[in-house]
mmCIF file of C-alpha atoms in Angstrom:
data_model
loop_
_atom_site.group_PDB
_atom_site.id
_atom_site.type_symbol
_atom_site.label_atom_id
_atom_site.label_comp_id
_atom_site.label_asym_id
_atom_site.label_seq_id
_atom_site.Cartn_x
_atom_site.Cartn_y
_atom_site.Cartn_z
ATOM 1 C CA UNK A 1 29.299 84.760 -7.427
ATOM 2 C CA UNK A 2 29.526 82.815 -4.177
ATOM 3 C CA UNK A 3 33.020 84.036 -3.209
ATOM 4 C CA UNK A 4 32.217 87.816 -3.232
ATOM 5 C CA UNK A 5 29.097 87.131 -1.212
ATOM 6 C CA UNK A 6 31.068 85.208 1.422
ATOM 7 C CA UNK A 7 33.662 88.001 1.677
ATOM 8 C CA UNK A 8 30.908 90.583 2.168
ATOM 9 C CA UNK A 9 29.349 88.510 4.989
ATOM 10 C CA UNK A 10 32.722 88.148 6.691
ATOM 11 C CA UNK A 11 33.320 91.920 6.609
ATOM 12 C CA UNK A 12 29.911 92.620 8.099
ATOM 13 C CA UNK A 13 29.956 89.912 10.766
ATOM 14 C CA UNK A 14 33.673 89.880 11.499
ATOM 15 C CA UNK A 15 33.650 92.056 14.637
ATOM 16 C CA UNK A 16 30.669 90.230 16.112
ATOM 17 C CA UNK A 17 32.233 86.814 15.511
ATOM 18 C CA UNK A 18 35.511 88.007 16.971
ATOM 19 C CA UNK A 19 33.791 89.135 20.133
ATOM 20 C CA UNK A 20 31.833 85.854 20.541
ATOM 21 C CA UNK A 21 34.661 83.442 19.737
ATOM 22 C CA UNK A 22 37.724 85.286 20.780
ATOM 23 C CA UNK A 23 40.666 85.132 18.425
ATOM 24 C CA UNK A 24 39.475 83.390 15.262
ATOM 25 C CA UNK A 25 41.507 82.285 12.235
ATOM 26 C CA UNK A 26 39.856 81.584 8.905
ATOM 27 C CA UNK A 27 41.270 79.035 6.397
ATOM 28 C CA UNK A 28 40.342 79.390 2.760
ATOM 29 C CA UNK A 29 39.995 76.224 0.711
ATOM 30 C CA UNK A 30 39.503 76.247 -3.037
ATOM 31 C CA UNK A 31 36.379 74.375 -4.131
ATOM 32 C CA UNK A 32 35.416 73.432 -7.711
ATOM 33 C CA UNK A 33 32.313 75.102 -9.073
ATOM 34 C CA UNK A 34 30.318 71.846 -8.837
ATOM 35 C CA UNK A 35 31.990 70.659 -5.606
ATOM 36 C CA UNK A 36 30.559 70.060 -2.120
ATOM 37 C CA UNK A 37 31.520 72.909 0.229
ATOM 38 C CA UNK A 38 30.815 70.830 3.373
ATOM 39 C CA UNK A 39 32.899 67.892 2.177
ATOM 40 C CA UNK A 40 35.733 70.173 1.195
ATOM 41 C CA UNK A 41 35.778 71.852 4.635
ATOM 42 C CA UNK A 42 35.793 68.433 6.326
ATOM 43 C CA UNK A 43 38.777 67.319 4.276
ATOM 44 C CA UNK A 44 40.515 70.560 4.920
ATOM 45 C CA UNK A 45 40.320 70.061 8.672
ATOM 46 C CA UNK A 46 41.502 66.363 8.595
ATOM 47 C CA UNK A 47 45.079 65.463 9.365
ATOM 48 C CA UNK A 48 47.436 63.917 6.835
ATOM 49 C CA UNK A 49 47.648 60.692 8.869
ATOM 50 C CA UNK A 50 43.862 60.260 8.796
ATOM 51 C CA UNK A 51 43.826 60.792 5.038
ATOM 52 C CA UNK A 52 46.596 58.242 4.541
ATOM 53 C CA UNK A 53 44.726 55.662 6.693
ATOM 54 C CA UNK A 54 41.523 56.219 4.753
ATOM 55 C CA UNK A 55 43.306 55.713 1.423
ATOM 56 C CA UNK A 56 44.929 52.473 2.606
ATOM 57 C CA UNK A 57 41.595 51.148 3.889
ATOM 58 C CA UNK A 58 39.896 51.962 0.603
ATOM 59 C CA UNK A 59 42.703 50.235 -1.322
ATOM 60 C CA UNK A 60 42.357 47.090 0.832
ATOM 61 C CA UNK A 61 38.606 47.060 0.309
ATOM 62 C CA UNK A 62 39.078 47.277 -3.446
ATOM 63 C CA UNK A 63 41.527 44.352 -3.415
ATOM 64 C CA UNK A 64 39.105 42.226 -1.358
ATOM 65 C CA UNK A 65 36.261 42.999 -3.760
ATOM 66 C CA UNK A 66 38.467 42.096 -6.706
ATOM 67 C CA UNK A 67 39.419 38.744 -5.119
ATOM 68 C CA UNK A 68 35.742 37.983 -4.376
ATOM 69 C CA UNK A 69 34.814 38.708 -7.999
ATOM 70 C CA UNK A 70 37.577 36.378 -9.265
ATOM 71 C CA UNK A 71 36.386 33.562 -6.963
ATOM 72 C CA UNK A 72 32.815 34.028 -8.129
ATOM 73 C CA UNK A 73 33.937 33.877 -11.752
ATOM 74 C CA UNK A 74 35.814 30.596 -11.090
ATOM 75 C CA UNK A 75 32.751 29.136 -9.352
ATOM 76 C CA UNK A 76 30.556 30.117 -12.283
ATOM 77 C CA UNK A 77 32.983 28.424 -14.704
ATOM 78 C CA UNK A 78 32.951 25.195 -12.650
ATOM 79 C CA UNK A 79 29.156 25.153 -12.405
ATOM 80 C CA UNK A 80 28.834 25.827 -16.131
ATOM 81 C CA UNK A 81 31.179 22.922 -16.922
ATOM 82 C CA UNK A 82 29.266 20.571 -14.600
ATOM 83 C CA UNK A 83 25.971 21.625 -16.144
ATOM 84 C CA UNK A 84 27.364 20.925 -19.609
ATOM 85 C CA UNK A 85 28.477 17.428 -18.544
ATOM 86 C CA UNK A 86 25.074 16.697 -17.000
ATOM 87 C CA UNK A 87 23.280 17.843 -20.152
ATOM 88 C CA UNK A 88 25.499 15.740 -22.437
ATOM 89 C CA UNK A 89 25.102 12.686 -20.182
ATOM 90 C CA UNK A 90 21.324 13.030 -19.987
ATOM 91 C CA UNK A 91 21.155 12.835 -23.784
ATOM 92 C CA UNK A 92 22.913 9.459 -23.712
ATOM 93 C CA UNK A 93 20.849 7.920 -20.911
ATOM 94 C CA UNK A 94 17.855 5.729 -21.566
ATOM 95 C CA UNK A 95 14.550 7.466 -20.840
ATOM 96 C CA UNK A 96 13.515 6.914 -17.235
ATOM 97 C CA UNK A 97 16.959 5.721 -16.113
ATOM 98 C CA UNK A 98 18.619 9.015 -15.204
ATOM 99 C CA UNK A 99 18.863 8.172 -11.518
ATOM 100 C CA UNK A 100 20.166 4.652 -11.897
ATOM 101 C CA UNK A 101 18.866 1.542 -10.187
ATOM 102 C CA UNK A 102 16.334 2.146 -7.391
ATOM 103 C CA UNK A 103 17.147 5.858 -7.159
ATOM 104 C CA UNK A 104 20.548 6.658 -5.685
ATOM 105 C CA UNK A 105 21.365 3.181 -4.409
ATOM 106 C CA UNK A 106 24.623 2.288 -2.720
ATOM 107 C CA UNK A 107 27.361 1.253 -5.098
ATOM 108 C CA UNK A 108 29.751 -1.061 -3.309
ATOM 109 C CA UNK A 109 32.439 -1.301 -5.958
ATOM 110 C CA UNK A 110 32.627 2.243 -7.328
ATOM 111 C CA UNK A 111 30.628 1.353 -10.420
ATOM 112 C CA UNK A 112 31.127 3.185 -13.669
ATOM 113 C CA UNK A 113 28.203 4.839 -15.472
ATOM 114 C CA UNK A 114 25.540 2.554 -16.926
ATOM 115 C CA UNK A 115 25.542 1.774 -20.664
ATOM 116 C CA UNK A 116 23.901 4.254 -22.985
ATOM 117 C CA UNK A 117 20.809 3.408 -25.004
ATOM 118 C CA UNK A 118 22.776 2.566 -28.144
ATOM 119 C CA UNK A 119 25.052 0.164 -26.225
ATOM 120 C CA UNK A 120 22.085 -1.554 -24.562
ATOM 121 C CA UNK A 121 20.387 -2.048 -27.913
ATOM 122 C CA UNK A 122 23.633 -3.400 -29.361
ATOM 123 C CA UNK A 123 23.811 -5.932 -26.509
ATOM 124 C CA UNK A 124 20.254 -7.076 -27.187
ATOM 125 C CA UNK A 125 21.134 -7.537 -30.839
ATOM 126 C CA UNK A 126 24.208 -9.608 -29.944
ATOM 127 C CA UNK A 127 22.121 -11.740 -27.583
ATOM 128 C CA UNK A 128 19.686 -12.475 -30.404
ATOM 129 C CA UNK A 129 22.607 -13.368 -32.670
ATOM 130 C CA UNK A 130 23.926 -15.747 -30.017
ATOM 131 C CA UNK A 131 20.542 -17.467 -29.814
ATOM 132 C CA UNK A 132 20.422 -17.694 -33.600
ATOM 133 C CA UNK A 133 23.796 -19.445 -33.627
ATOM 134 C CA UNK A 134 22.527 -21.963 -31.098
ATOM 135 C CA UNK A 135 19.489 -22.618 -33.293
ATOM 136 C CA UNK A 136 21.737 -23.228 -36.283
ATOM 137 C CA UNK A 137 23.657 -25.795 -34.258
ATOM 138 C CA UNK A 138 20.362 -27.431 -33.302
ATOM 139 C CA UNK A 139 19.291 -27.456 -36.936
ATOM 140 C CA UNK A 140 22.481 -29.291 -37.864
ATOM 141 C CA UNK A 141 21.843 -31.730 -35.042
ATOM 142 C CA UNK A 142 18.246 -32.295 -36.165
ATOM 143 C CA UNK A 143 19.410 -33.185 -39.701
ATOM 144 C CA UNK A 144 21.507 -35.956 -38.217
ATOM 145 C CA UNK A 145 18.673 -37.046 -35.921
ATOM 146 C CA UNK A 146 15.359 -36.939 -37.758
ATOM 147 C CA UNK A 147 12.972 -35.845 -35.045
ATOM 148 C CA UNK A 148 9.714 -34.095 -35.969
ATOM 149 C CA UNK A 149 9.443 -32.707 -32.427
ATOM 150 C CA UNK A 150 12.908 -31.126 -32.698
ATOM 151 C CA UNK A 151 12.053 -29.570 -36.062
ATOM 152 C CA UNK A 152 8.766 -28.173 -34.803
ATOM 153 C CA UNK A 153 10.398 -26.622 -31.744
ATOM 154 C CA UNK A 154 13.160 -25.169 -33.908
ATOM 155 C CA UNK A 155 10.596 -23.482 -36.180
ATOM 156 C CA UNK A 156 8.708 -22.055 -33.197
ATOM 157 C CA UNK A 157 11.893 -20.660 -31.676
ATOM 158 C CA UNK A 158 12.997 -19.184 -35.009
ATOM 159 C CA UNK A 159 9.683 -17.324 -35.249
ATOM 160 C CA UNK A 160 10.113 -16.036 -31.708
ATOM 161 C CA UNK A 161 13.573 -14.687 -32.550
ATOM 162 C CA UNK A 162 12.197 -12.955 -35.656
ATOM 163 C CA UNK A 163 9.503 -11.301 -33.502
ATOM 164 C CA UNK A 164 12.126 -10.170 -31.004
ATOM 165 C CA UNK A 165 14.225 -8.605 -33.757
ATOM 166 C CA UNK A 166 11.177 -6.629 -34.869
ATOM 167 C CA UNK A 167 10.621 -5.454 -31.286
ATOM 168 C CA UNK A 168 14.223 -4.296 -30.972
ATOM 169 C CA UNK A 169 14.027 -2.466 -34.320
ATOM 170 C CA UNK A 170 10.779 -0.801 -33.234
ATOM 171 C CA UNK A 171 12.410 0.191 -29.955
ATOM 172 C CA UNK A 172 15.342 1.790 -31.817
ATOM 173 C CA UNK A 173 12.968 3.818 -33.990
ATOM 174 C CA UNK A 174 10.937 4.934 -30.965
ATOM 175 C CA UNK A 175 14.059 6.032 -29.094
ATOM 176 C CA UNK A 176 15.337 7.986 -32.099
ATOM 177 C CA UNK A 177 12.011 9.766 -32.521
ATOM 178 C CA UNK A 178 11.600 10.365 -28.770
ATOM 179 C CA UNK A 179 8.227 8.632 -28.669
ATOM 180 C CA UNK A 180 8.794 6.447 -25.619
ATOM 181 C CA UNK A 181 7.952 7.854 -22.205
ATOM 182 C CA UNK A 182 10.083 6.683 -19.236
ATOM 183 C CA UNK A 183 7.371 4.271 -18.117
ATOM 184 C CA UNK A 184 6.795 2.820 -21.577
ATOM 185 C CA UNK A 185 10.556 2.434 -22.093
ATOM 186 C CA UNK A 186 10.888 0.488 -18.841
ATOM 187 C CA UNK A 187 7.952 -1.757 -19.768
ATOM 188 C CA UNK A 188 9.375 -2.419 -23.250
ATOM 189 C CA UNK A 189 12.771 -3.332 -21.860
ATOM 190 C CA UNK A 190 11.211 -5.626 -19.267
ATOM 191 C CA UNK A 191 9.172 -7.438 -21.927
ATOM 192 C CA UNK A 192 12.188 -8.002 -24.189
ATOM 193 C CA UNK A 193 14.431 -9.256 -21.369
ATOM 194 C CA UNK A 194 11.655 -11.534 -20.096
ATOM 195 C CA UNK A 195 11.171 -12.969 -23.588
ATOM 196 C CA UNK A 196 14.922 -13.509 -23.931
ATOM 197 C CA UNK A 197 14.991 -15.461 -20.665
ATOM 198 C CA UNK A 198 12.062 -17.691 -21.657
ATOM 199 C CA UNK A 199 13.519 -18.156 -25.142
ATOM 200 C CA UNK A 200 16.859 -19.177 -23.675
ATOM 201 C CA UNK A 201 15.095 -21.685 -21.423
ATOM 202 C CA UNK A 202 13.263 -23.237 -24.390
ATOM 203 C CA UNK A 203 16.529 -23.568 -26.342
ATOM 204 C CA UNK A 204 18.253 -25.056 -23.290
ATOM 205 C CA UNK A 205 15.497 -27.659 -23.001
ATOM 206 C CA UNK A 206 15.909 -28.461 -26.681
ATOM 207 C CA UNK A 207 19.679 -28.770 -26.307
ATOM 208 C CA UNK A 208 19.312 -31.353 -23.568
ATOM 209 C CA UNK A 209 18.929 -33.973 -26.265
ATOM 210 C CA UNK A 210 22.579 -33.329 -27.152
ATOM 211 C CA UNK A 211 23.771 -33.587 -23.541
ATOM 212 C CA UNK A 212 22.049 -36.634 -22.119
ATOM 213 C CA UNK A 213 25.199 -38.731 -22.377
ATOM 214 C CA UNK A 214 27.474 -36.056 -20.889
ATOM 215 C CA UNK A 215 28.861 -36.434 -17.331
ATOM 216 C CA UNK A 216 27.173 -33.989 -14.921
ATOM 217 C CA UNK A 217 30.367 -31.963 -14.437
ATOM 218 C CA UNK A 218 31.392 -31.762 -18.107
ATOM 219 C CA UNK A 219 29.846 -28.398 -18.859
ATOM 220 C CA UNK A 220 30.900 -24.767 -19.022
ATOM 221 C CA UNK A 221 29.005 -21.490 -18.662
ATOM 222 C CA UNK A 222 29.305 -18.894 -21.406
ATOM 223 C CA UNK A 223 28.679 -15.169 -20.827
ATOM 224 C CA UNK A 224 29.091 -13.613 -24.297
ATOM 225 C CA UNK A 225 28.016 -10.059 -23.444
ATOM 226 C CA UNK A 226 28.631 -7.426 -20.783
ATOM 227 C CA UNK A 227 25.073 -7.081 -19.465
ATOM 228 C CA UNK A 228 23.356 -6.664 -16.101
ATOM 229 C CA UNK A 229 21.007 -9.609 -16.637
ATOM 230 C CA UNK A 230 23.165 -12.595 -17.687
ATOM 231 C CA UNK A 231 24.269 -14.638 -14.693
ATOM 232 C CA UNK A 232 24.196 -18.009 -12.970
ATOM 233 C CA UNK A 233 23.184 -18.694 -9.401
ATOM 234 C CA UNK A 234 24.496 -21.500 -7.223
ATOM 235 C CA UNK A 235 21.522 -23.156 -5.548
ATOM 236 C CA UNK A 236 23.450 -23.862 -2.360
ATOM 237 C CA UNK A 237 24.779 -21.189 0.023
ATOM 238 C CA UNK A 238 28.130 -21.287 1.809
ATOM 239 C CA UNK A 239 28.441 -22.369 5.440
ATOM 240 C CA UNK A 240 30.503 -20.464 7.994
ATOM 241 C CA UNK A 241 34.109 -21.038 6.907
ATOM 242 C CA UNK A 242 37.407 -20.362 8.655
ATOM 243 C CA UNK A 243 39.366 -21.391 5.569
ATOM 244 C CA UNK A 244 38.588 -21.994 1.908
ATOM 245 C CA UNK A 245 39.956 -23.004 -1.463
ATOM 246 C CA UNK A 246 38.131 -21.790 -4.576
ATOM 247 C CA UNK A 247 39.221 -23.154 -7.952
ATOM 248 C CA UNK A 248 37.875 -22.849 -11.487
ATOM 249 C CA UNK A 249 38.686 -22.970 -15.178
ATOM 250 C CA UNK A 250 38.329 -19.583 -16.844
ATOM 251 C CA UNK A 251 38.666 -18.169 -20.359
ATOM 252 C CA UNK A 252 38.316 -14.513 -21.349
ATOM 253 C CA UNK A 253 39.782 -11.796 -23.539
ATOM 254 C CA UNK A 254 37.392 -9.023 -22.455
ATOM 255 C CA UNK A 255 38.795 -5.515 -22.087
ATOM 256 C CA UNK A 256 39.080 -3.493 -19.952
ATOM 257 C CA UNK A 257 38.940 -6.258 -17.352
ATOM 258 C CA UNK A 258 37.097 -9.556 -17.607
ATOM 259 C CA UNK A 259 34.619 -8.550 -14.869
ATOM 260 C CA UNK A 260 33.374 -10.636 -11.935
ATOM 261 C CA UNK A 261 33.674 -14.440 -12.179
ATOM 262 C CA UNK A 262 31.819 -14.823 -8.854
ATOM 263 C CA UNK A 263 30.461 -12.847 -5.924
ATOM 264 C CA UNK A 264 29.109 -13.978 -2.566
ATOM 265 C CA UNK A 265 26.913 -11.558 -0.587
ATOM 266 C CA UNK A 266 25.404 -11.917 2.876
ATOM 267 C CA UNK A 267 22.869 -9.699 4.682
ATOM 268 C CA UNK A 268 24.610 -6.444 5.538
ATOM 269 C CA UNK A 269 27.732 -7.145 3.441
ATOM 270 C CA UNK A 270 27.537 -7.285 -0.348
ATOM 271 C CA UNK A 271 31.291 -7.922 -0.656
ATOM 272 C CA UNK A 272 31.677 -10.871 1.694
ATOM 273 C CA UNK A 273 33.670 -12.842 -0.906
ATOM 274 C CA UNK A 274 34.273 -11.530 -4.435
ATOM 275 C CA UNK A 275 36.674 -12.205 -7.304
ATOM 276 C CA UNK A 276 36.787 -9.272 -9.723
ATOM 277 C CA UNK A 277 38.873 -7.675 -12.451
ATOM 278 C CA UNK A 278 37.353 -4.368 -13.569
ATOM 279 C CA UNK A 279 38.644 -1.351 -15.431
ATOM 280 C CA UNK A 280 42.420 -1.447 -15.747
ATOM 281 C CA UNK A 281 42.928 -2.875 -12.255
ATOM 282 C CA UNK A 282 44.521 -6.298 -11.663
ATOM 283 C CA UNK A 283 42.312 -9.162 -10.523
ATOM 284 C CA UNK A 284 41.391 -8.838 -6.832
ATOM 285 C CA UNK A 285 39.945 -11.059 -4.135
ATOM 286 C CA UNK A 286 37.722 -9.300 -1.584
ATOM 287 C CA UNK A 287 36.836 -10.738 1.827
ATOM 288 C CA UNK A 288 34.539 -8.615 3.992
ATOM 289 C CA UNK A 289 35.479 -5.624 1.795
ATOM 290 C CA UNK A 290 39.234 -6.146 2.415
ATOM 291 C CA UNK A 291 41.275 -6.467 -0.787
ATOM 292 C CA UNK A 292 44.293 -8.434 -2.029
ATOM 293 C CA UNK A 293 45.647 -8.042 -5.569
ATOM 294 C CA UNK A 294 46.235 -11.347 -7.369
ATOM 295 C CA UNK A 295 49.181 -11.806 -9.778
ATOM 296 C CA UNK A 296 47.175 -13.519 -12.536
ATOM 297 C CA UNK A 297 47.894 -13.109 -16.261
ATOM 298 C CA UNK A 298 44.917 -14.849 -17.843
ATOM 299 C CA UNK A 299 43.172 -12.317 -20.076
ATOM 300 C CA UNK A 300 44.443 -13.825 -23.351
ATOM 301 C CA UNK A 301 41.421 -15.747 -24.657
ATOM 302 C CA UNK A 302 42.848 -19.124 -23.562
ATOM 303 C CA UNK A 303 41.703 -21.558 -20.880
ATOM 304 C CA UNK A 304 43.475 -21.121 -17.531
ATOM 305 C CA UNK A 305 43.040 -22.895 -14.216
ATOM 306 C CA UNK A 306 43.121 -20.618 -11.158
ATOM 307 C CA UNK A 307 42.880 -21.297 -7.419
ATOM 308 C CA UNK A 308 42.773 -19.014 -4.378
ATOM 309 C CA UNK A 309 43.267 -20.430 -0.874
ATOM 310 C CA UNK A 310 42.799 -18.530 2.419
ATOM 311 C CA UNK A 311 42.749 -19.103 6.160
ATOM 312 C CA UNK A 312 41.301 -16.749 8.746
ATOM 313 C CA UNK A 313 44.383 -17.211 10.944
ATOM 314 C CA UNK A 314 46.502 -14.138 10.086
ATOM 315 C CA UNK A 315 44.530 -13.816 6.815
ATOM 316 C CA UNK A 316 47.090 -15.885 4.883
ATOM 317 C CA UNK A 317 46.281 -16.379 1.166
ATOM 318 C CA UNK A 318 47.854 -18.099 -1.846
ATOM 319 C CA UNK A 319 47.150 -17.764 -5.570
ATOM 320 C CA UNK A 320 47.735 -20.505 -8.176
ATOM 321 C CA UNK A 321 47.648 -20.218 -11.953
ATOM 322 C CA UNK A 322 47.749 -23.362 -14.125
ATOM 323 C CA UNK A 323 48.900 -25.469 -11.167
ATOM 324 C CA UNK A 324 51.779 -23.199 -10.073
ATOM 325 C CA UNK A 325 51.753 -20.806 -7.121
ATOM 326 C CA UNK A 326 52.162 -17.262 -8.450
ATOM 327 C CA UNK A 327 51.653 -15.217 -5.279
ATOM 328 C CA UNK A 328 50.830 -15.174 -1.569
ATOM 329 C CA UNK A 329 50.269 -12.769 1.289
ATOM 330 C CA UNK A 330 48.718 -12.247 4.709
ATOM 331 C CA UNK A 331 46.495 -9.858 6.710
ATOM 332 C CA UNK A 332 43.574 -10.360 4.338
ATOM 333 C CA UNK A 333 40.550 -10.035 6.661
ATOM 334 C CA UNK A 334 42.365 -11.865 9.489
ATOM 335 C CA UNK A 335 40.171 -13.679 12.037
ATOM 336 C CA UNK A 336 36.998 -12.938 10.056
ATOM 337 C CA UNK A 337 35.076 -16.153 9.256
ATOM 338 C CA UNK A 338 33.127 -16.263 5.983
ATOM 339 C CA UNK A 339 29.506 -15.762 6.983
ATOM 340 C CA UNK A 340 26.788 -18.285 6.088
ATOM 341 C CA UNK A 341 23.310 -17.932 4.535
ATOM 342 C CA UNK A 342 24.341 -15.732 1.632
ATOM 343 C CA UNK A 343 23.825 -15.739 -2.147
ATOM 344 C CA UNK A 344 26.522 -17.044 -4.509
ATOM 345 C CA UNK A 345 26.343 -15.642 -8.059
ATOM 346 C CA UNK A 346 28.521 -16.458 -11.068
ATOM 347 C CA UNK A 347 29.093 -13.746 -13.670
ATOM 348 C CA UNK A 348 27.929 -10.640 -11.776
ATOM 349 C CA UNK A 349 29.005 -8.433 -8.853
ATOM 350 C CA UNK A 350 26.276 -7.924 -6.255
ATOM 351 C CA UNK A 351 25.540 -4.477 -4.816
ATOM 352 C CA UNK A 352 22.584 -5.870 -2.886
ATOM 353 C CA UNK A 353 21.848 -9.376 -1.678
ATOM 354 C CA UNK A 354 21.218 -11.418 -4.835
ATOM 355 C CA UNK A 355 21.022 -8.396 -7.148
ATOM 356 C CA UNK A 356 22.088 -4.822 -7.847
ATOM 357 C CA UNK A 357 24.090 -5.927 -10.894
ATOM 358 C CA UNK A 358 26.003 -3.424 -13.031
ATOM 359 C CA UNK A 359 26.946 -4.241 -16.625
ATOM 360 C CA UNK A 360 30.360 -2.575 -16.300
ATOM 361 C CA UNK A 361 31.415 -5.274 -13.789
ATOM 362 C CA UNK A 362 29.816 -8.282 -15.481
ATOM 363 C CA UNK A 363 32.009 -11.242 -16.400
ATOM 364 C CA UNK A 364 32.544 -11.775 -20.124
ATOM 365 C CA UNK A 365 33.959 -15.147 -21.123
ATOM 366 C CA UNK A 366 33.631 -18.817 -20.205
ATOM 367 C CA UNK A 367 33.779 -20.498 -16.803
ATOM 368 C CA UNK A 368 33.822 -24.136 -15.687
ATOM 369 C CA UNK A 369 34.596 -26.446 -12.767
ATOM 370 C CA UNK A 370 33.885 -23.872 -10.065
ATOM 371 C CA UNK A 371 34.546 -25.792 -6.827
ATOM 372 C CA UNK A 372 34.709 -24.655 -3.195
ATOM 373 C CA UNK A 373 36.354 -26.414 -0.237
ATOM 374 C CA UNK A 374 36.290 -25.385 3.438
ATOM 375 C CA UNK A 375 40.011 -26.045 3.807
ATOM 376 C CA UNK A 376 43.313 -25.087 2.231
ATOM 377 C CA UNK A 377 44.263 -27.424 -0.657
ATOM 378 C CA UNK A 378 47.823 -28.655 -0.934
ATOM 379 C CA UNK A 379 49.987 -27.664 -3.937
ATOM 380 C CA UNK A 380 49.726 -31.258 -5.181
ATOM 381 C CA UNK A 381 45.922 -31.188 -5.068
ATOM 382 C CA UNK A 382 45.860 -27.892 -6.973
ATOM 383 C CA UNK A 383 48.233 -29.305 -9.597
ATOM 384 C CA UNK A 384 45.984 -32.341 -10.035
ATOM 385 C CA UNK A 385 43.012 -30.049 -10.751
ATOM 386 C CA UNK A 386 45.003 -27.953 -13.236
ATOM 387 C CA UNK A 387 46.184 -31.017 -15.161
ATOM 388 C CA UNK A 388 42.725 -32.645 -15.250
ATOM 389 C CA UNK A 389 43.864 -35.622 -13.212
ATOM 390 C CA UNK A 390 41.287 -38.375 -12.873
ATOM 391 C CA UNK A 391 42.060 -38.358 -9.143
ATOM 392 C CA UNK A 392 41.186 -34.652 -8.777
ATOM 393 C CA UNK A 393 38.764 -33.859 -5.980
ATOM 394 C CA UNK A 394 35.388 -32.153 -6.222
ATOM 395 C CA UNK A 395 34.568 -29.338 -3.820
ATOM 396 C CA UNK A 396 33.188 -30.564 -0.485
ATOM 397 C CA UNK A 397 31.200 -27.307 -0.054
ATOM 398 C CA UNK A 398 30.250 -26.526 -3.682
ATOM 399 C CA UNK A 399 30.792 -29.205 -6.336
ATOM 400 C CA UNK A 400 30.535 -28.383 -10.056
ATOM 401 C CA UNK A 401 27.391 -30.106 -11.365
ATOM 402 C CA UNK A 402 24.597 -28.956 -13.664
ATOM 403 C CA UNK A 403 21.981 -29.753 -11.032
ATOM 404 C CA UNK A 404 23.599 -27.216 -8.676
ATOM 405 C CA UNK A 405 23.445 -24.244 -11.080
ATOM 406 C CA UNK A 406 20.550 -22.115 -12.354
ATOM 407 C CA UNK A 407 21.226 -19.802 -15.318
ATOM 408 C CA UNK A 408 19.426 -16.567 -16.244
ATOM 409 C CA UNK A 409 19.238 -13.925 -18.946
ATOM 410 C CA UNK A 410 20.775 -15.828 -21.855
ATOM 411 C CA UNK A 411 23.936 -17.266 -20.273
ATOM 412 C CA UNK A 412 24.504 -20.668 -21.886
ATOM 413 C CA UNK A 413 25.791 -24.139 -21.038
ATOM 414 C CA UNK A 414 28.121 -25.977 -23.377
ATOM 415 C CA UNK A 415 30.279 -29.079 -23.138
ATOM 416 C CA UNK A 416 33.555 -28.325 -21.361
ATOM 417 C CA UNK A 417 36.499 -28.775 -23.739
ATOM 418 C CA UNK A 418 39.618 -27.629 -21.837
ATOM 419 C CA UNK A 419 40.426 -30.963 -20.190
ATOM 420 C CA UNK A 420 39.839 -32.827 -23.451
ATOM 421 C CA UNK A 421 42.441 -30.621 -25.095
ATOM 422 C CA UNK A 422 44.962 -31.332 -22.323
ATOM 423 C CA UNK A 423 44.432 -35.115 -22.280
#
C-alpha cells in the first residue's frame, strides 16, 4: 500500500521538485514491511568503509563485554569459595573467639589458626589426667610416709579434680547444644583455667615433701600439652649483652615441631631472642627478628644437650648438639646488642611483652638446665655441660635453680634424670 502511494506523490510533485533542486536522482531501497524507513535510507546513503568500521567497532565491543563477564564470573567463584571457607571455619571456632586474641592483634611469627573447641576441650581433659597421675604418685608416696596431713590434702585435691571433670563435661554439653553465649563461654573457660592453675599450685606444694633433699638445680620442667597457658617465667631479666651462650637439656617428640623452648621479648620487639621449631621448619634462632636455621636433630623423644653461642661482632654464631659443634654462621643481627629489661619465658612464644601466646607454637616436652652466659663458651666448656661434668659452670646471667623460675597453667617440675642416666 505504501509503495503505490509514494509513486503517486512522486509523479505529482516531480516537476516542482526538479525546479527547486535542479537535477535530482532518486534511489530506491527495499524495506521490509515492519522495517524502519528512516534507518534504511540512512544505511543506504552510508559508504561501505563506514559500514565496515561500524561492524568492527561493534565486534570489539562485544569481545570486551564477553571478557568483562568472564572476569566477573571468576571473581564470583573466588568470593564464593572464600565465603565457604569462612563459614566452615566459624563452625569450628569457640563462641566469642572468632576474631582471635584482643581483636586483630599483631602476629609476630605467622601463627597458625587457633585450636577448635573440640581440641581445646581435649587439652583440658589431658591436663586433668596429668594432675590425676601426679596425685597417684603422691598417694604412693603417702603410703610409704604415713602423714595424715598428706592424706587429707590428697582427698581435697581429688575432689577438686572430680569437680573440674564435671565442669568440662557440662561445658561440652553446652557447646554441643549451643547454649553458651560468647560472654558465658569466655567466663567458663577463665574459671576452669584459673582452677587448674590453683590446683597445680596446691599439688606442687604437696610435692615439695618429696623434693626437700634435692639439689636446687636437679629439676626439669614438663610441658605435656600444646596449650596457650602452660609456661614458665624466669624471674630475672637479661642485661644488655654483646655476646651470649645459651645451653639447655631438652627432650621432645612433638610433631609437627616441638614449639618454642624459650622466648625473650623487650618493649617494641617481641622477637628479641627466640628459639623455635614450628610447623615443618627446622629449629631457628631469632635475634631482633633476624633468623638463622640450626642443624639440630633432636625430635626423637630422647634427652639432648644443645648450646647456641653468638657475638654481636659480625653476628657470628655456633650451634652444639650433645657436646659437638654441628653448625656455625655469621651475619646474624650483626652489631645489635641484646636489649635489657625484657621478659624471658620458657615454653611459649611471645607476640606481646610477657604474653600473646599461641598454642600452635607452644613447646611440648621436657626442659632442664637452662643457663645463660654473657660470653661465648669454649668447645671444652660446652662438652663439660653435655657430659654432666662436676666441673661444669652455671650461667653467670641466668643460672638454673628452682628459686629463679615461676611456673603457670599446669606445667610441672620433676627431678632431672638425664645426668643420672649418663653417670
